[in-house]
Coordinates of C-alpha atoms in Angstrom, one line a residue:
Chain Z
X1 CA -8.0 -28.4 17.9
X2 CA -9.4 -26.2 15.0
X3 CA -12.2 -23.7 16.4
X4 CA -14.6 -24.4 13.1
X5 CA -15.0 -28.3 12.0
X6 CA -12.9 -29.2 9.4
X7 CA -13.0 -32.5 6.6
X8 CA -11.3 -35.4 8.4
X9 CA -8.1 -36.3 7.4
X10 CA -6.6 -32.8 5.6
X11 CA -3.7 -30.8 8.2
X12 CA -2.7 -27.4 7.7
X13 CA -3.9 -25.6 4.5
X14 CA -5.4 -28.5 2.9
X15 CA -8.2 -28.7 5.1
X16 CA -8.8 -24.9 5.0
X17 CA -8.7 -25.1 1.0
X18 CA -11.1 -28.1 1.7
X19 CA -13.7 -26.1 3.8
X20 CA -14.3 -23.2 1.3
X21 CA -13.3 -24.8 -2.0
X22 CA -14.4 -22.3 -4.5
X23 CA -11.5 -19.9 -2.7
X24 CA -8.7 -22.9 -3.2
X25 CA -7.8 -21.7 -6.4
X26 CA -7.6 -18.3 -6.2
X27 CA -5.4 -18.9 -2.4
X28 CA -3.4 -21.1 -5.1
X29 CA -3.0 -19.2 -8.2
X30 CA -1.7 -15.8 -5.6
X31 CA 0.4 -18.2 -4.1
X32 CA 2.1 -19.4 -6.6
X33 CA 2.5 -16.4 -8.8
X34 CA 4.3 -14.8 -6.0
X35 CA 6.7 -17.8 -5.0
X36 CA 6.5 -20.3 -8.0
X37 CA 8.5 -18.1 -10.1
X38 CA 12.4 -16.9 -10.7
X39 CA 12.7 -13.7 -12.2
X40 CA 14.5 -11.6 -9.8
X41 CA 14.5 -13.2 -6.4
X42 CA 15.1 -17.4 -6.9
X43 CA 12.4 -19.2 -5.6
X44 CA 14.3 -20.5 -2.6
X45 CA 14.6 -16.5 -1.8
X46 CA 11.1 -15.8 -2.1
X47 CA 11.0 -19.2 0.7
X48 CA 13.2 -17.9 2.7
X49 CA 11.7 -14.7 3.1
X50 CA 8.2 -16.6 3.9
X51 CA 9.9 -19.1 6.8
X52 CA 11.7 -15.7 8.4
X53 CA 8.2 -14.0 8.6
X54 CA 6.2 -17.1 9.8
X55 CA 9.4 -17.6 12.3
X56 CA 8.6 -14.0 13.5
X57 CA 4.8 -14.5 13.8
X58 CA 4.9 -17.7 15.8
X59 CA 3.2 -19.7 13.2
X60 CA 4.5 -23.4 13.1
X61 CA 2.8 -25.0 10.3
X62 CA 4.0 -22.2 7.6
X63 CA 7.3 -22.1 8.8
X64 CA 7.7 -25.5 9.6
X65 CA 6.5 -26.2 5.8
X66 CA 8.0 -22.9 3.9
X67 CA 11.5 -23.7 5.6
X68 CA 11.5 -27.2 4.2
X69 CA 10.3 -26.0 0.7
X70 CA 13.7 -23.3 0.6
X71 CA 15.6 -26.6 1.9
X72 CA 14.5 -28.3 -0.6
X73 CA 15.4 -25.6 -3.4
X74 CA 19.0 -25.5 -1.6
X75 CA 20.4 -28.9 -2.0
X76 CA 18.4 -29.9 1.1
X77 CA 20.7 -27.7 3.2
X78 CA 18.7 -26.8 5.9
X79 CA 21.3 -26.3 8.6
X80 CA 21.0 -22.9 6.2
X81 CA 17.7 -22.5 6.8
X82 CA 18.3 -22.7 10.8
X83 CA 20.9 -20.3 10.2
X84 CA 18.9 -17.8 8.2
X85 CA 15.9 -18.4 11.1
X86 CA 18.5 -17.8 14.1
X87 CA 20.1 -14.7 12.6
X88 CA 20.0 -14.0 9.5
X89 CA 22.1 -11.0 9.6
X90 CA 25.3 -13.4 10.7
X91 CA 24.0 -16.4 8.2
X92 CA 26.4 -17.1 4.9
X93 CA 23.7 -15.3 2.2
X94 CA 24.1 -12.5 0.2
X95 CA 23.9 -9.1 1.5
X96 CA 21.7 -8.1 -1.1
X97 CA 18.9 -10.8 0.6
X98 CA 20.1 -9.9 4.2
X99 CA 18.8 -6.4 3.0
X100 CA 15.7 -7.5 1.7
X101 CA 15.1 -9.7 4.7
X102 CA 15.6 -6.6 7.1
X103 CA 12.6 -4.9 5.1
X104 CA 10.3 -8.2 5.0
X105 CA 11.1 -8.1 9.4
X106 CA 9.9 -4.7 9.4
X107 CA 6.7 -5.3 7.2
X108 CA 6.0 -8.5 9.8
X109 CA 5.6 -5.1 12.4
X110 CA 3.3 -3.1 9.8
X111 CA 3.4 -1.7 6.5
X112 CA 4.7 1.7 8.5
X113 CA 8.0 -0.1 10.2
X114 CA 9.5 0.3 6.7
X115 CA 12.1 2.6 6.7
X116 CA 13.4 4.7 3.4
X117 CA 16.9 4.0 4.8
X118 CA 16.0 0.3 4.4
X119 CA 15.4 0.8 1.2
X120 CA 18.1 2.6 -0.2
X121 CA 20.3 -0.2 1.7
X122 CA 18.6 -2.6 -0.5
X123 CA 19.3 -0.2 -3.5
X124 CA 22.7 0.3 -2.9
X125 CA 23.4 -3.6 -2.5
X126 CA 21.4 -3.9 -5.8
X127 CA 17.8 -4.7 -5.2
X128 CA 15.2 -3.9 -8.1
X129 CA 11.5 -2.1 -7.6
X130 CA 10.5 -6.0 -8.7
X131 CA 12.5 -7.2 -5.9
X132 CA 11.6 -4.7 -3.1
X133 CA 8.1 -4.7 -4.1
X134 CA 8.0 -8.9 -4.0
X135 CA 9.9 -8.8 -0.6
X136 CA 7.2 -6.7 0.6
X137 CA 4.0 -8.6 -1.1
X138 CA 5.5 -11.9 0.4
X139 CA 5.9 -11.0 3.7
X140 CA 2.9 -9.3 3.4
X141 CA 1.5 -12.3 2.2
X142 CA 2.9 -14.6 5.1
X143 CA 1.3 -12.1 7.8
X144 CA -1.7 -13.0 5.8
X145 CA -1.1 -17.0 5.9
X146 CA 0.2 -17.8 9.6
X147 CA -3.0 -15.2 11.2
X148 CA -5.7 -17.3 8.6
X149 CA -4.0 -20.6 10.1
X150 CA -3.7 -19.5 13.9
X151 CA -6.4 -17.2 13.6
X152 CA -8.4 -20.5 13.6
X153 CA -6.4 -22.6 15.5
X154 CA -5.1 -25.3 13.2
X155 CA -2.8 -27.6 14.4
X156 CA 0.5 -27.4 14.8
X157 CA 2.6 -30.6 12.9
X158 CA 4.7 -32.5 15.2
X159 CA 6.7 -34.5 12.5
X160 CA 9.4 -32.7 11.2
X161 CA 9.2 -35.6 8.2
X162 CA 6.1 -34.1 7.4
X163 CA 7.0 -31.0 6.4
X164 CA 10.4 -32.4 4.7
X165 CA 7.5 -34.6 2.1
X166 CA 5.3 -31.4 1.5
X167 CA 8.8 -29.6 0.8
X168 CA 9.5 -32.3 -1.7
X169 CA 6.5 -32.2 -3.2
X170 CA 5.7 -28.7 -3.8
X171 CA 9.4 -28.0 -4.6
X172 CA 9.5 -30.9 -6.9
X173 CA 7.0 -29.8 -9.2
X174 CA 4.0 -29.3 -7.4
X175 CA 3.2 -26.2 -6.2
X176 CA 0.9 -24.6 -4.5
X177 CA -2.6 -24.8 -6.8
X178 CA -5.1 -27.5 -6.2
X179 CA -5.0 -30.1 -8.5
X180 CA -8.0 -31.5 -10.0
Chain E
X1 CA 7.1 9.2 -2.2
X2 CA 6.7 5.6 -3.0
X3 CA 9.4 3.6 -2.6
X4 CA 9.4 2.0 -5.9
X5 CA 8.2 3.4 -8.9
X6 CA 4.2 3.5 -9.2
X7 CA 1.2 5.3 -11.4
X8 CA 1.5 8.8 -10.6
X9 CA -2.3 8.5 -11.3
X10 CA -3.2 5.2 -9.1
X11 CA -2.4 6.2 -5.7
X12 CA -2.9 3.3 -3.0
X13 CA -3.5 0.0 -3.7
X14 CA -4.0 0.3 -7.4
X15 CA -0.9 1.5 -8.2
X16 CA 0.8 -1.8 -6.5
X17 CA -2.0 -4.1 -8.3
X18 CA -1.2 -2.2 -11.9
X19 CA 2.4 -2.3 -11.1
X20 CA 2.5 -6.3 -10.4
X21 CA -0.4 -7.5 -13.0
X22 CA 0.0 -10.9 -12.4
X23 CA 0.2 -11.2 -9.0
X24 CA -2.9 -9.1 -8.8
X25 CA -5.4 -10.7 -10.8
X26 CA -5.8 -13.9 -8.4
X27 CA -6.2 -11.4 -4.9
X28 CA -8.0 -9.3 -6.7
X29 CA -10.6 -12.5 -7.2
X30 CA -10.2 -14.1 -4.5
X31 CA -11.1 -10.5 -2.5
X32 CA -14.2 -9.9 -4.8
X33 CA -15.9 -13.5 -3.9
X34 CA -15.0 -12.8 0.2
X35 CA -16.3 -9.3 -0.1
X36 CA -19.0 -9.5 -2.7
X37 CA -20.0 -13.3 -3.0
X38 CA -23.4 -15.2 -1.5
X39 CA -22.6 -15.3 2.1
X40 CA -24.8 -15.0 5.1
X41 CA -22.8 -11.6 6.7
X42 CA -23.8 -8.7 4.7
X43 CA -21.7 -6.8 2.0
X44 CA -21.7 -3.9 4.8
X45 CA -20.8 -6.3 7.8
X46 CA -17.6 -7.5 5.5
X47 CA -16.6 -3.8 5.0
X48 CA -16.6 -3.4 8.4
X49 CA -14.2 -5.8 9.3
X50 CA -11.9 -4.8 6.7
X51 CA -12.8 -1.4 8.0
X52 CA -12.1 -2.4 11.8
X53 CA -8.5 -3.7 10.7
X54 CA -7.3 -1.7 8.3
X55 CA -8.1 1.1 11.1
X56 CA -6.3 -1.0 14.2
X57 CA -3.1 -1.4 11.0
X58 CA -3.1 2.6 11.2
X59 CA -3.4 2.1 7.2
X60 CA -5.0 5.7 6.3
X61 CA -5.9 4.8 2.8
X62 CA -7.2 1.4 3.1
X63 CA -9.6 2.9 6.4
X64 CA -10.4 5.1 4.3
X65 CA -11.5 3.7 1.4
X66 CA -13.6 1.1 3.4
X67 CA -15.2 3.3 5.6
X68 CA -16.7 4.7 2.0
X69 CA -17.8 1.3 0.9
X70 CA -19.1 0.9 4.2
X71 CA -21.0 3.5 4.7
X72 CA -22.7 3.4 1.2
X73 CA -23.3 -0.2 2.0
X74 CA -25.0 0.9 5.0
X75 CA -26.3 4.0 3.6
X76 CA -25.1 5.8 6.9
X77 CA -22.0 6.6 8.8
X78 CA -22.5 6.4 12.1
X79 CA -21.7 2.6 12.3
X80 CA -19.1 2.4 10.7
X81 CA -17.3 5.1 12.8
X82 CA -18.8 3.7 16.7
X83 CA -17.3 0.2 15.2
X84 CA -14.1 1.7 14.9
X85 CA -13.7 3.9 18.0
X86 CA -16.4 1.8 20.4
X87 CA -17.5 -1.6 19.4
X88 CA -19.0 -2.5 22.4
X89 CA -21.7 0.8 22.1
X90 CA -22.2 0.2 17.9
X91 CA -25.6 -0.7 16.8
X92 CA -24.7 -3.9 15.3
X93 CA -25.7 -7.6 16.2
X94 CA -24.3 -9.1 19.2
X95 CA -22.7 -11.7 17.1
X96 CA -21.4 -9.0 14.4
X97 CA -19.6 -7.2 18.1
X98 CA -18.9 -11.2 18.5
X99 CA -17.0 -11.1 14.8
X100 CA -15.4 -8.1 14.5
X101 CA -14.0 -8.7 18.3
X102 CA -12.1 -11.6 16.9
X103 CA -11.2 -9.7 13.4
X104 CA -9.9 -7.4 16.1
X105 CA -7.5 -10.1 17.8
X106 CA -6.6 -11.4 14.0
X107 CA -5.4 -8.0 13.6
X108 CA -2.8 -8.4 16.2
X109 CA -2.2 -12.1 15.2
X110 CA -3.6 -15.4 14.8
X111 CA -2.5 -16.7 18.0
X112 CA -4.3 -13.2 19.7
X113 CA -7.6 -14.9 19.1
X114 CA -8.7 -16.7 21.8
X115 CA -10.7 -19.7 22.3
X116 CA -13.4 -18.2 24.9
X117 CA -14.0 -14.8 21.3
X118 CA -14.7 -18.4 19.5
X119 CA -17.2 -19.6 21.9
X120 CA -18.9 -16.4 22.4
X121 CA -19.1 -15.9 18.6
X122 CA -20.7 -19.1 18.3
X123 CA -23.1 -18.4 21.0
X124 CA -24.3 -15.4 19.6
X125 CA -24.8 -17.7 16.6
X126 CA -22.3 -17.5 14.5
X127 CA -21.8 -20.2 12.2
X128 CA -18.5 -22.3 11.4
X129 CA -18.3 -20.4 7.8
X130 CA -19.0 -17.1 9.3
X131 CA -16.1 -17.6 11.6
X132 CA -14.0 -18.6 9.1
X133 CA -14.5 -15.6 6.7
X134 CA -14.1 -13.1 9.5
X135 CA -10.8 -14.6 9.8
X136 CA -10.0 -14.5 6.5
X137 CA -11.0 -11.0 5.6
X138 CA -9.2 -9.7 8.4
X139 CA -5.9 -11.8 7.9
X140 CA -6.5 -10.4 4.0
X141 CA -6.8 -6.7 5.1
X142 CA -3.3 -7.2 7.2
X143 CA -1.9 -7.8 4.0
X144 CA -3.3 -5.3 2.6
X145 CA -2.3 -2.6 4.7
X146 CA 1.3 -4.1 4.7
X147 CA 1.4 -4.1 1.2
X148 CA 0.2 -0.5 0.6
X149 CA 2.4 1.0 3.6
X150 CA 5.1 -1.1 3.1
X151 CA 6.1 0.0 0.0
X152 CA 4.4 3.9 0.8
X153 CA 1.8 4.3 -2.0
X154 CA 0.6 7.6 -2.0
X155 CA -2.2 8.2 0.4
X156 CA -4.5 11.3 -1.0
X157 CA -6.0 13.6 1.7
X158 CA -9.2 14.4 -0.7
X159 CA -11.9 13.1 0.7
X160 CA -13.6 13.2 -2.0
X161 CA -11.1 10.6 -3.8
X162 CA -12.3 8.1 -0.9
X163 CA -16.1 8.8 -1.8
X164 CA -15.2 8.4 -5.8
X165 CA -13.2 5.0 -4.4
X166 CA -15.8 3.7 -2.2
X167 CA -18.4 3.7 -5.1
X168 CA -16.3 2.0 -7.1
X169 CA -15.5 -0.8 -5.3
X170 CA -19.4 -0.7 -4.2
X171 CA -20.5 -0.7 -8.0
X172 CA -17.6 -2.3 -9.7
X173 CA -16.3 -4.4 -7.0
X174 CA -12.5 -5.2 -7.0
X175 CA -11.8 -6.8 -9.9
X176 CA -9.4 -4.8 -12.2
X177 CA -11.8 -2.5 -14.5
X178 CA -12.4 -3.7 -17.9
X179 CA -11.1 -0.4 -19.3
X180 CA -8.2 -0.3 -17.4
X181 CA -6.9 2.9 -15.0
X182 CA -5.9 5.3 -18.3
X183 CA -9.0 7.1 -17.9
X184 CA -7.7 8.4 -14.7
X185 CA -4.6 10.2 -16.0
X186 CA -5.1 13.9 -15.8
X187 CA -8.3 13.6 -13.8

């Protein structure tokens, strides 16, 4: 159960955003502007690099709902995502991401576990400063998420359906801003 | 070095927020209304959580640059530094030791904080909100320091750029400056 009292009715995030609602929108707008877009990583990179993270950190809900959003990107292929979260060093992805996901592990450890030789590996395969600086801010960015979540005990979602609908829907158009 | 290509002028976090514009305009509110906004913990008790975890993240800059704001806040400097290296002998409230106890755990991660920090927070009478934003600021501050150390932004040894830092975020705050950074170049 969560350790403050939450609105009724709102699991994960939603009752969070519903708590302090004059901080939903800003949680939304970062959210979004550094997953909702494709220039340089896809969007379905960007999720998979935020389900590895929230794998790492023990957080359920996030990767439970971040895994199904990169499914859903993917042609709902989330033997992939199980893959990727099992070991993503032997899962059919690009070098170039496996790379970047080697940096985004180390940045789950702290900002210091990033090695220059990590970098240049994702140099050499290709990666961009835009790249390599997004892999950073979202795994940043999910250390941020899964300790605001556990860090006041939501809980976890049982239903794996669950997460497959808030895939669909944020995937499908929604995103990740309130909505008035 | 950095590892990607920053400011030469903007070490730190600024640098990163100038580099990535758009991604930095909603953190950058979204810190200033935790930080700086109507709450019932002081503007010097939320610097010293991000203080507290930007220390236990070994982030040199961002410990740094709070410590400044802090101790401004505060107008001295002895808190801020017996919170850092002995929070059970600081001269703060039991319920701020109660707070920055769990920002603490956060710091390690969100599963770290327990229910029994929760229930000795709330005795020391904490309230649900004040809970929640010491959560929040210190799950912020780990991004933070991931995000500046992660991609190494230059971290000055100056203290005096800290002190220069610290009053800006105390008198501007941490929305982007209306002016913009070029003002710095050369300085």
């Amino acid at each position: 159960m969560a350790y403050i009292k939450l609105p009724d009715n709102a699991a994960g995030m939603r009752g969070l955003m519903a708590f302090r609602p004059h901080l939903a929108p800003h949680l939304g707008a970062f959210t979004e502007g550094i997953l909702c877009i494709e220039d340089g990583l896809t969007k379905a990179e960007r999720e998979i690099i935020g389900t590895l993270v929230s794998k790492l950190n023990d957080c359920q809900l996030c990767e439970g709902v971040h895994g199904a959003v990169a499914a859903c990107y993917l042609d709902d292929n989330e033997v992939l995502i199980e893959q990727i979260k099992e070991d993503y060093k032997k899962a059919p992805i690009s070098d170039k991401l496996k790379a970047l996901l080697n940096i985004a592990t180390s940045v789950q450890k702290g900002g210091k576990y990033v090695s220059e030789s990590q970098i240049q590996r994702a140099r050499d395969l290709g990666a961009t400063d835009i790249e390599i600086h997004d892999t950073v801010i979202i795994a940043a960015t999910f250390c941020f998420f899964n300790r605001y979540l556990d860090g006041l005990g939501i809980d976890p979602i049982q239903d794996s359906e669950i997460f497959r609908q808030r895939g669909r829907m944020i995937a499908k158009g929604l995103g990740y801003a309130p909505k008035k | 070095m950095p590892h990607i290509s920053l400011p030469d002028h903007l070490p730190g976090i600024t640098g990163l927020l100038e580099f990535s514009q758009n991604t930095a305009a909603p953190i950058r509110e979204l810190t200033q209304i935790l930080l700086r906004g109507d709450n019932s913990l002081t503007q010097g008790e939320r610097e010293l959580i991000a203080t507290v975890v930007s220390h236990n993240n070994e982030c040199r800059f961002c410990t740094s640059a709070h410590t400044a704001a802090a101790d401004l806040l505060l107008g001295e400097s002895e808190t801020c530094e017996m919170v850092k290296y002995d929070l059970d002998n600081a001269p703060v409230s039991d319920k701020m030791k109660a707070l920055l106890t769990i920002a603490k755990m956060v710091q390690k991660s969100g599963k770290s904080v327990s229910p029994e920090a929760i229930t000795n927070a709330k005795a020391q009478g904490a309230t649900d909100i004040e809970i929640h934003d010491t959560v929040l600021i210190a799950a912020l501050f780990c991004l933070y320091n991931r995000y500046v150390d992660g991609l190494a932004s230059v971290t000055p040894d100056d203290s005096s750029f800290y002190q220069y830092l610290g009053e800006r975020i105390v008198n501007h705050g941490y929305t982007r400056l209306p002016q913009g950074y070029d003002h710095l170049k050369n300085s």
